[in-house]
Amino acid sequence: MSPSRTNGSTTDELVETIPEATVARLPVYLRGLVELADGGVATVSSVELADLAGVNAANVRKDLSYLHAHGTRGVGYEVDHLIGEISFVLGGGEPSPVVIVGIGNLGRALSRYDGFVAGGFPVAGLVDADPAVVGKRIGGRTVRPVEDLPAVVAESGCTVGIIATPASAAQDAADHLVAAGIPSILNFAPSVVQVPDQVDLRQVDLATELQILGYHQHRRVAGGASVRAVG
Amino acid sequence: MSPSRTNGSTTDELVETIPEATVARLPVYLRGLVELADGGVATVSSVELADLAGVNAANVRKDLSYLHAHGTRGVGYEVDHLIGEISFVLGGGEPSPVVIVGIGNLGRALSRYDGFVAGGFPVAGLVDADPAVVGKRIGGRTVRPVEDLPAVVAESGCTVGIIATPASAAQDAADHLVAAGIPSILNFAPSVVQVPDQVDLRQVDLATELQILGYHQHRRVAGGASVRAVG
DNA sequence: GTATGTGAATAGATTCACAGCT
DNA sequence: AGCTGTGAATCTATTCACATAC
């Protein structure tokens, strides 16, 4: 599900490795834990955390064991400590500023999305290839030309790029981000883009998500009969 | 990865079943195939399609075998035929109108997002719980109060609900959608919501995606040493 | 008694490798 | 010769079940 992975060199396995499926759940645990902490809760059991995250309790325990985040038998896990461990694993506590490429409807919405700032991903740059968009101000930031990407990255220290262009411009956007030295890219455009192995790329595809829902819905309504009628 | 699955009754297995991982790739194949068809290409090999989709060729062949979409040995698959098969599996060709709950930045952007219409998911309703937002017109549609959901669903025939509220309102939004009889929900709010078993729920979590990127980035930069320094 | 930590069992997905068809 | 279709092997993930610790 994560399209490109860093290709493991021979010495790689010395670094403690966490399964991809576990990494994908850690942010969900973190959210639940922060809520608990805000509510003044000091310890949490794997069953409670599993409930909050919507997963199996054994799964939670195994996931946390990869972090070496030990709990206390008969008691549970210390909420604050867990928050620290997970935050550290997910980026070392440092905020990672992001630059958004493509300031259309979606790009504008993303640039104002509070969840990014709260999660430690402040929007630090906006760029677009369209001269009609360049120069506009969105939420206190000026849209700059995509050619300025290296400068924007240098000034703001962005380490994450978000592609919010139409599909036809996505590969171009990715090329620009890679050329500017961005190591992590989140692609919202509905298109497969190619990046070098050392760049980490994730895809968020809204239409695809709806189509997956469509499959289940079709199955439920149509059942087996009409499916067979086609083959 | 798909949070809630319809609980399989005893007779369920008579219906031909397609692995979840395959279903998630079908929309990507479909996109590639439509591009090929637009370019006048009549047949495609598993290797070519795999390239377009960014996956392994054997994977493509196995995926297509679940659809009973047979190719011709020595030649490949017929593009038009494949498009028909995949479209049918992903919702039977019928468009599924969607209703968006929560018309903030994200909801507005989604309501204007072209990819939905193109993919067969026209936006047919907008609702919000905030009286200050209700009544506004967005792209030719009027935002209606969330209490009107049953009426909106009845009038427009919506079968998919999109939650674009803040996290704190997400469970409420889900409850409203379920009460209105919506069977498929896509949740953009950063929060785990509970729905009955028969409702299909998928989560799209922007901040989570960034945090996953953060994990890989941190690993790459920090390496093993500083990880160990904490334990 | 209660909840963790983890080996073993199970389930699911990917990839290989090659027989079989055109 | 070229490409599909698929069993077998492999890898990854989830869940169970229980010994272990508080």
Coordinates of C-alpha atoms (C1' of nucleotides) in Angstrom, one line a residue:
Chain A
M1 CA 0.0 0.0 0.0
S2 CA 3.0 2.3 0.4
P3 CA 3.9 2.5 -3.3
S4 CA 7.7 3.1 -3.0
R5 CA 9.9 1.8 -0.3
T6 CA 13.5 2.7 0.4
N7 CA 15.5 -0.1 -1.0
G8 CA 17.1 -1.9 1.9
S9 CA 20.9 -2.0 1.8
T10 CA 22.8 -4.7 3.6
T11 CA 23.4 -2.8 6.8
D12 CA 19.8 -1.6 6.9
E13 CA 18.5 -4.3 9.2
L14 CA 20.6 -3.0 12.1
V15 CA 18.0 -0.2 12.4
E16 CA 15.0 -1.4 14.3
T17 CA 12.2 -1.9 11.9
I18 CA 8.5 -1.5 12.5
P19 CA 6.0 -3.3 10.2
E20 CA 4.3 -1.0 7.8
A21 CA 0.8 -2.0 9.0
T22 CA 1.9 -1.0 12.5
V23 CA 3.2 2.3 11.4
A24 CA -0.1 3.1 9.8
R25 CA -1.9 2.5 13.1
L26 CA 0.4 4.5 15.3
P27 CA -1.1 7.9 14.4
V28 CA -4.5 6.5 15.3
Y29 CA -3.3 5.4 18.7
L30 CA -1.6 8.7 19.2
R31 CA -4.8 10.6 18.6
G32 CA -6.6 8.4 21.1
L33 CA -3.9 8.8 23.6
V34 CA -3.8 12.6 23.3
E35 CA -7.5 12.7 24.0
L36 CA -7.1 10.5 27.1
A37 CA -4.3 12.7 28.3
D38 CA -6.4 15.8 27.8
G39 CA -9.1 14.1 29.9
G40 CA -6.6 13.6 32.7
V41 CA -6.3 9.8 32.2
A42 CA -2.9 8.5 33.3
T43 CA -2.9 4.8 32.3
V44 CA -4.6 2.8 29.6
S45 CA -5.0 -0.9 28.9
S46 CA -4.6 -2.5 25.5
V47 CA -8.3 -3.2 25.5
E48 CA -9.3 0.4 26.0
L49 CA -6.8 1.7 23.4
A50 CA -8.0 -0.9 21.0
D51 CA -11.5 0.3 21.4
L52 CA -10.5 3.9 20.8
A53 CA -8.6 2.9 17.7
G54 CA -11.1 0.4 16.4
V55 CA -8.7 -2.6 16.3
N56 CA -8.0 -5.8 18.2
A57 CA -6.4 -5.6 21.6
A58 CA -3.7 -8.2 20.8
N59 CA -2.9 -6.2 17.8
V60 CA -2.3 -3.1 20.0
R61 CA 0.0 -5.0 22.3
K62 CA 2.0 -6.4 19.5
D63 CA 2.2 -3.0 17.8
L64 CA 3.5 -1.4 21.0
S65 CA 6.0 -4.2 21.5
Y66 CA 7.7 -3.1 18.3
L67 CA 8.3 0.3 19.9
H68 CA 9.7 -1.2 23.0
A69 CA 7.0 0.8 24.8
H70 CA 6.5 -1.5 27.8
G71 CA 3.5 -1.5 29.9
T72 CA 2.9 -2.9 33.4
R73 CA 1.2 -6.2 33.7
G74 CA -2.0 -6.0 35.7
V75 CA -2.1 -2.2 35.1
G76 CA -1.6 -1.1 31.5
Y77 CA 0.4 1.5 29.7
E78 CA 1.4 5.0 30.9
V79 CA -0.4 7.4 28.6
D80 CA 2.2 10.2 28.7
H81 CA 5.0 7.8 28.1
L82 CA 3.3 6.2 25.2
I83 CA 2.6 9.6 23.6
G84 CA 6.3 10.4 23.8
E85 CA 7.4 7.1 22.3
I86 CA 4.9 7.2 19.4
S87 CA 5.6 10.9 18.7
F88 CA 9.3 10.2 18.6
V89 CA 8.9 7.3 16.2
L90 CA 6.7 9.3 13.9
G91 CA 9.2 12.0 13.1
G92 CA 11.2 12.7 16.2
G93 CA 9.0 15.4 17.5
E94 CA 10.3 17.9 15.0
P95 CA 7.6 19.6 12.9
S96 CA 8.0 19.0 9.2
P97 CA 6.9 21.9 7.2
V98 CA 5.1 21.1 3.9
V99 CA 4.9 22.7 0.5
I100 CA 1.7 22.4 -1.5
V101 CA 2.0 22.2 -5.3
G102 CA -1.2 23.1 -7.2
I103 CA -3.4 25.7 -5.7
G104 CA -6.8 24.8 -7.1
N105 CA -9.9 24.0 -5.0
L106 CA -8.2 21.1 -3.2
G107 CA -4.9 22.9 -2.7
R108 CA -6.6 25.9 -1.2
A109 CA -8.6 23.7 1.2
L110 CA -5.5 21.8 2.2
S111 CA -3.6 25.0 2.8
R112 CA -6.2 26.0 5.4
Y113 CA -6.6 22.5 6.9
D114 CA -6.1 22.8 10.7
G115 CA -5.3 19.2 11.1
F116 CA -1.9 19.6 9.4
V117 CA -0.7 22.3 11.8
A118 CA -2.0 20.4 14.8
G119 CA -0.2 17.2 13.6
G120 CA 3.1 19.0 13.3
F121 CA 2.9 19.7 9.6
P122 CA 2.7 23.5 9.1
V123 CA 2.1 24.6 5.6
A124 CA 5.1 26.6 4.7
G125 CA 4.9 27.1 1.0
L126 CA 2.4 27.3 -1.9
V127 CA 3.4 27.0 -5.5
D128 CA 1.6 26.7 -8.8
A129 CA 2.5 26.4 -12.5
D130 CA -0.3 28.7 -13.6
P131 CA 0.7 32.4 -13.9
A132 CA -2.9 33.3 -13.2
V133 CA -2.7 31.7 -9.8
V134 CA 0.9 32.8 -8.9
G135 CA 0.9 35.9 -6.7
K136 CA -2.5 35.3 -5.0
R137 CA -2.5 35.3 -1.3
I138 CA -4.1 32.3 0.5
G139 CA -4.3 32.4 4.3
G140 CA -1.4 34.9 4.6
R141 CA 0.9 33.1 2.1
T142 CA 1.7 34.1 -1.4
V143 CA 1.5 31.6 -4.2
R144 CA 4.9 31.3 -5.9
P145 CA 5.8 29.9 -9.3
V146 CA 6.7 26.2 -9.4
E147 CA 10.2 27.2 -10.7
D148 CA 10.8 28.8 -7.3
L149 CA 10.5 25.5 -5.5
P150 CA 14.2 25.1 -4.7
A151 CA 14.2 28.6 -3.2
V152 CA 11.0 27.9 -1.2
V153 CA 12.4 24.7 0.1
A154 CA 15.6 26.4 1.1
E155 CA 13.9 29.2 2.9
S156 CA 11.3 27.3 4.7
G157 CA 13.0 24.0 5.3
C158 CA 10.1 22.0 3.9
T159 CA 10.6 18.2 3.9
V160 CA 7.2 17.1 2.6
G161 CA 5.6 18.0 -0.7
I162 CA 1.9 17.7 -1.3
I163 CA 0.7 17.3 -4.9
A164 CA -2.7 18.8 -5.4
T165 CA -2.6 19.4 -9.2
P166 CA -4.8 17.8 -11.8
A167 CA -3.7 14.3 -12.9
S168 CA -2.1 15.6 -16.0
A169 CA 0.3 17.8 -14.1
A170 CA 1.1 15.4 -11.3
Q171 CA 4.3 13.8 -12.7
D172 CA 5.6 17.3 -13.5
A173 CA 4.9 18.4 -9.9
A174 CA 6.6 15.3 -8.6
D175 CA 9.7 15.9 -10.8
H176 CA 9.9 19.4 -9.5
L177 CA 9.7 18.3 -5.9
V178 CA 12.3 15.6 -6.4
A179 CA 14.6 18.1 -8.1
A180 CA 14.2 20.4 -5.1
G181 CA 15.4 17.7 -2.8
I182 CA 12.0 16.8 -1.1
P183 CA 12.3 13.3 0.3
S184 CA 8.6 12.7 1.1
I185 CA 5.6 13.2 -1.2
L186 CA 1.9 12.9 -0.7
N187 CA 0.0 12.7 -4.0
F188 CA -3.7 13.7 -4.1
A189 CA -3.8 13.7 -7.9
P190 CA -5.6 10.7 -9.4
S191 CA -2.6 9.4 -11.3
V192 CA 0.4 7.1 -10.7
V193 CA 3.6 9.1 -10.6
Q194 CA 7.2 7.7 -10.7
V195 CA 9.8 8.9 -8.3
P196 CA 13.3 7.6 -7.5
D197 CA 13.7 4.8 -5.0
Q198 CA 15.0 7.1 -2.2
V199 CA 11.9 9.3 -2.3
D200 CA 8.9 8.1 -0.3
L201 CA 5.6 8.5 -2.0
R202 CA 2.1 7.9 -0.7
Q203 CA -1.1 8.2 -2.7
V204 CA -4.5 9.5 -1.4
D205 CA -7.1 8.9 -4.1
L206 CA -10.5 10.2 -3.4
A207 CA -12.3 8.8 -6.4
T208 CA -10.6 5.4 -5.8
E209 CA -12.0 5.3 -2.2
L210 CA -15.5 5.9 -3.5
Q211 CA -15.1 3.2 -6.1
I212 CA -14.1 0.7 -3.5
L213 CA -17.3 1.7 -1.6
G214 CA -19.1 1.2 -4.9
Y215 CA -17.8 -2.4 -5.1
H216 CA -19.2 -3.4 -1.7
Q217 CA -22.5 -1.6 -2.4
H218 CA -22.9 -3.3 -5.7
R219 CA -22.2 -6.7 -4.2
R220 CA -24.8 -6.1 -1.5
V221 CA -27.5 -4.9 -3.8
A222 CA -26.9 -7.1 -6.8
G223 CA -25.9 -10.3 -5.0
G224 CA -24.5 -13.3 -6.9
A225 CA -27.2 -13.7 -9.5
S226 CA -26.6 -10.7 -11.7
V227 CA -22.9 -11.1 -11.4
R228 CA -23.1 -14.5 -12.9
A229 CA -25.5 -13.3 -15.6
V230 CA -22.6 -11.3 -17.2
G231 CA -19.8 -13.9 -17.2
Chain B
M1 CA -7.6 -1.5 6.1
S2 CA -11.3 -1.3 5.4
P3 CA -12.5 -0.7 8.9
S4 CA -15.9 -2.4 8.8
R5 CA -16.9 -5.3 6.7
T6 CA -20.3 -6.7 6.1
N7 CA -20.6 -9.7 8.4
G8 CA -20.7 -12.8 6.2
S9 CA -23.9 -14.8 6.6
T10 CA -23.8 -18.5 5.8
T11 CA -25.1 -18.2 2.3
D12 CA -22.7 -15.3 1.6
E13 CA -20.0 -17.3 0.0
L14 CA -22.1 -18.2 -3.0
V15 CA -21.5 -14.7 -4.2
E16 CA -18.2 -14.5 -6.1
T17 CA -15.7 -12.8 -3.8
I18 CA -12.8 -10.6 -4.8
P19 CA -9.9 -10.0 -2.3
E20 CA -9.9 -6.6 -0.7
A21 CA -6.4 -5.8 -2.0
T22 CA -7.5 -6.6 -5.5
V23 CA -10.6 -4.3 -5.2
A24 CA -8.3 -1.5 -4.1
R25 CA -6.3 -1.8 -7.3
L26 CA -9.1 -2.1 -9.8
P27 CA -9.8 1.6 -9.9
V28 CA -6.2 2.2 -10.7
Y29 CA -6.3 -0.3 -13.6
L30 CA -9.5 1.3 -14.8
R31 CA -7.9 4.7 -15.0
G32 CA -5.0 3.3 -17.0
L33 CA -7.3 1.4 -19.3
V34 CA -9.4 4.5 -20.0
E35 CA -6.3 6.4 -20.9
L36 CA -5.3 3.7 -23.3
A37 CA -8.7 3.5 -24.8
D38 CA -8.6 7.3 -25.3
G39 CA -5.3 6.9 -27.1
G40 CA -6.9 4.3 -29.4
V41 CA -5.1 1.3 -28.0
A42 CA -7.1 -1.9 -28.4
T43 CA -5.1 -4.5 -26.4
V44 CA -2.8 -4.4 -23.5
S45 CA -0.5 -7.0 -21.9
S46 CA -0.3 -7.6 -18.1
V47 CA 3.2 -6.1 -18.2
E48 CA 2.0 -2.8 -19.8
L49 CA -0.9 -2.5 -17.4
A50 CA 1.3 -3.3 -14.5
D51 CA 3.6 -0.5 -15.5
L52 CA 0.7 2.0 -15.8
A53 CA -0.6 1.0 -12.3
G54 CA 2.8 0.7 -10.7
V55 CA 2.5 -2.9 -9.6
N56 CA 3.8 -6.4 -10.5
A57 CA 2.6 -8.1 -13.7
A58 CA 1.8 -11.4 -12.0
N59 CA -0.3 -9.4 -9.6
V60 CA -2.3 -7.9 -12.5
R61 CA -2.9 -11.3 -14.0
K62 CA -4.1 -12.8 -10.7
D63 CA -6.3 -9.7 -10.0
L64 CA -8.0 -10.0 -13.4
S65 CA -8.5 -13.7 -13.0
Y66 CA -10.8 -13.0 -10.1
L67 CA -13.0 -11.0 -12.4
H68 CA -13.1 -13.8 -15.0
A69 CA -11.8 -11.2 -17.4
H70 CA -9.9 -13.5 -19.6
G71 CA -7.1 -12.4 -22.0
T72 CA -5.7 -14.1 -25.0
R73 CA -2.4 -15.9 -24.6
G74 CA 0.3 -14.5 -26.7
V75 CA -1.7 -11.3 -27.2
G76 CA -3.0 -9.7 -24.1
Y77 CA -6.3 -8.3 -22.8
E78 CA -8.9 -6.4 -24.8
V79 CA -9.0 -2.9 -23.4
D80 CA -12.7 -2.1 -24.0
H81 CA -13.8 -5.4 -22.6
L82 CA -11.6 -5.0 -19.5
I83 CA -13.1 -1.5 -19.0
G84 CA -16.5 -2.9 -19.1
E85 CA -15.7 -5.8 -16.6
I86 CA -14.0 -3.5 -14.1
S87 CA -16.7 -0.8 -14.3
F88 CA -19.4 -3.4 -13.7
V89 CA -17.7 -4.9 -10.7
L90 CA -17.1 -1.4 -9.2
G91 CA -20.7 -0.4 -8.9
G92 CA -22.5 -1.9 -11.9
G93 CA -22.1 1.2 -14.1
E94 CA -24.8 3.1 -12.3
P95 CA -23.7 6.5 -10.9
S96 CA -23.9 6.8 -7.1
P97 CA -24.8 10.3 -6.0
V98 CA -23.0 11.5 -2.9
V99 CA -24.1 13.8 -0.1
I100 CA -21.4 15.7 1.8
V101 CA -21.9 16.4 5.5
G102 CA -19.9 19.4 6.8
I103 CA -19.3 22.3 4.4
G104 CA -16.1 23.8 5.7
N105 CA -12.9 24.3 3.7
L106 CA -12.6 20.6 2.9
G107 CA -16.3 20.1 2.2
R108 CA -16.4 23.0 -0.2
A109 CA -13.3 21.8 -2.0
L110 CA -14.8 18.3 -2.3
S111 CA -18.1 19.6 -3.5
R112 CA -16.3 21.2 -6.5
Y113 CA -13.9 18.3 -7.1
D114 CA -14.2 17.2 -10.7
G115 CA -12.8 13.8 -10.1
F116 CA -16.0 12.7 -8.3
V117 CA -18.3 13.5 -11.2
A118 CA -16.0 11.9 -13.7
G119 CA -15.8 8.8 -11.6
G120 CA -19.6 8.4 -11.4
F121 CA -20.1 10.1 -8.1
P122 CA -22.0 13.3 -8.7
V123 CA -22.4 15.5 -5.6
A124 CA -26.1 15.6 -5.1
G125 CA -26.5 17.1 -1.6
L126 CA -24.7 19.4 0.9
V127 CA -25.7 19.5 4.5
D128 CA -24.3 21.2 7.6
A129 CA -25.2 21.4 11.3
D130 CA -24.2 25.1 11.6
P131 CA -27.1 27.5 10.9
A132 CA -24.5 30.1 9.7
V133 CA -23.6 27.8 6.8
V134 CA -27.1 26.5 6.0
G135 CA -28.6 28.3 3.1
K136 CA -25.3 29.2 1.4
R137 CA -25.0 28.3 -2.2
I138 CA -21.9 26.3 -3.3
G139 CA -21.5 25.5 -7.0
G140 CA -25.2 25.8 -7.7
R141 CA -26.3 23.8 -4.7
T142 CA -27.8 25.1 -1.4
V143 CA -26.5 23.9 1.9
R144 CA -29.3 22.3 3.9
P145 CA -29.6 21.6 7.6
V146 CA -28.4 18.2 8.7
E147 CA -31.9 17.4 10.0
D148 CA -33.0 17.4 6.4
L149 CA -30.8 14.5 5.5
P150 CA -33.6 11.9 5.1
A151 CA -35.3 14.3 2.7
V152 CA -32.1 15.0 0.8
V153 CA -31.4 11.3 0.4
A154 CA -35.0 10.6 -0.7
E155 CA -35.0 13.4 -3.3
S156 CA -31.5 12.8 -4.8
G157 CA -31.2 9.0 -4.3
C158 CA -27.8 9.4 -2.6
T159 CA -26.1 6.2 -1.6
V160 CA -22.8 7.5 -0.4
G161 CA -22.1 9.9 2.4
I162 CA -18.9 11.9 2.9
I163 CA -18.1 13.2 6.3
A164 CA -16.1 16.4 6.1
T165 CA -16.8 17.8 9.5
P166 CA -14.3 18.5 12.3
A167 CA -13.4 15.4 14.4
S168 CA -15.7 16.4 17.2
A169 CA -18.8 16.3 14.9
A170 CA -17.9 13.2 12.9
Q171 CA -19.8 10.6 15.0
D172 CA -22.9 12.8 14.9
A173 CA -22.6 13.1 11.2
A174 CA -22.2 9.3 10.8
D175 CA -25.2 8.7 13.0
H176 CA -27.3 11.0 10.8
L177 CA -26.1 9.3 7.7
V178 CA -26.9 5.9 9.1
A179 CA -30.3 7.0 10.3
A180 CA -31.0 8.3 6.8
G181 CA -30.3 4.9 5.4
I182 CA -26.9 5.6 3.7
P183 CA -25.1 2.3 3.3
S184 CA -21.6 3.6 2.4
I185 CA -19.6 6.3 4.2
L186 CA -16.3 7.9 3.5
N187 CA -14.9 9.7 6.5
F188 CA -12.4 12.5 6.1
A189 CA -12.6 13.6 9.8
P190 CA -9.5 12.6 11.8
S191 CA -11.5 10.4 14.2
V192 CA -12.6 6.8 14.6
V193 CA -16.4 6.6 14.1
Q194 CA -18.6 3.6 14.9
V195 CA -21.3 2.4 12.5
P196 CA -23.5 -0.7 12.4
D197 CA -22.0 -3.8 10.7
Q198 CA -24.1 -3.4 7.6
V199 CA -22.7 0.0 6.8
D200 CA -19.5 0.2 4.9
L201 CA -17.1 2.8 6.2
R202 CA -13.7 3.9 4.9
Q203 CA -11.3 6.4 6.4
V204 CA -9.2 9.0 4.6
D205 CA -6.9 10.6 7.1
L206 CA -4.7 13.3 5.8
A207 CA -2.7 13.9 8.9
T208 CA -2.1 10.2 9.3
E209 CA -0.7 10.0 5.9
L210 CA 1.8 12.7 6.7
Q211 CA 2.7 11.1 9.9
I212 CA 3.5 7.8 8.1
L213 CA 5.7 9.8 5.8
G214 CA 7.3 11.3 8.9
Y215 CA 8.2 7.8 10.2
H216 CA 10.1 6.9 7.1
Q217 CA 11.8 10.3 6.9
H218 CA 12.8 10.1 10.6
R219 CA 14.2 6.6 10.1
R220 CA 16.2 7.7 7.1
V221 CA 17.7 10.8 8.8
A222 CA 18.2 9.5 12.3
G223 CA 19.2 5.9 11.5
G224 CA 19.5 3.4 14.3
A225 CA 21.7 5.2 16.7
S226 CA 19.4 7.9 18.1
V227 CA 16.6 5.4 18.2
R228 CA 18.5 3.3 20.6
A229 CA 19.5 6.4 22.6
V230 CA 15.9 6.8 23.8
G231 CA 15.2 3.2 24.9
Chain C
dG1 C1' -7.4 -11.0 39.8
dT2 C1' -5.9 -8.3 35.9
dA3 C1' -3.3 -7.1 31.9
dT4 C1' 1.0 -7.6 29.4
dG5 C1' 4.1 -10.0 26.1
dT6 C1' 4.7 -13.4 22.8
dG7 C1' 5.1 -18.0 20.6
dA8 C1' 2.1 -20.6 17.6
dA9 C1' -1.8 -20.8 14.4
dT10 C1' -4.3 -18.8 10.9
dA11 C1' -5.4 -15.8 7.2
dG12 C1' -4.2 -12.9 3.5
dA13 C1' -1.3 -11.0 -0.2
dT14 C1' 2.6 -11.1 -3.3
dT15 C1' 5.8 -13.1 -6.1
dC16 C1' 7.9 -16.9 -8.5
dA17 C1' 8.1 -20.0 -12.1
dC18 C1' 6.4 -22.6 -15.6
dA19 C1' 2.9 -25.3 -18.1
dG20 C1' -0.4 -24.4 -21.7
dC21 C1' -2.5 -21.8 -25.3
dT22 C1' -2.4 -18.8 -29.6
Chain D
dA1 C1' 8.0 -16.7 -29.7
dG2 C1' 4.9 -14.4 -26.6
dC3 C1' 1.7 -13.8 -23.0
dT4 C1' -1.8 -15.7 -20.0
dG5 C1' -3.3 -18.5 -16.0
dT6 C1' -2.3 -20.6 -11.8
dG7 C1' -0.3 -23.8 -8.4
dA8 C1' 3.4 -23.4 -5.0
dA9 C1' 6.5 -20.7 -2.2
dT10 C1' 7.2 -16.8 0.3
dC11 C1' 6.3 -12.9 2.9
dT12 C1' 3.3 -10.1 5.8
dA13 C1' -0.3 -9.4 9.0
dT14 C1' -3.8 -10.8 12.3
dT15 C1' -5.6 -13.4 15.9
dC16 C1' -5.5 -16.8 19.5
dA17 C1' -4.2 -18.5 23.8
dC18 C1' -1.5 -18.7 27.7
dA19 C1' 2.6 -18.3 30.6
dT20 C1' 4.4 -14.4 33.1
dA21 C1' 4.4 -10.5 36.0
dC22 C1' 2.4 -7.1 39.0

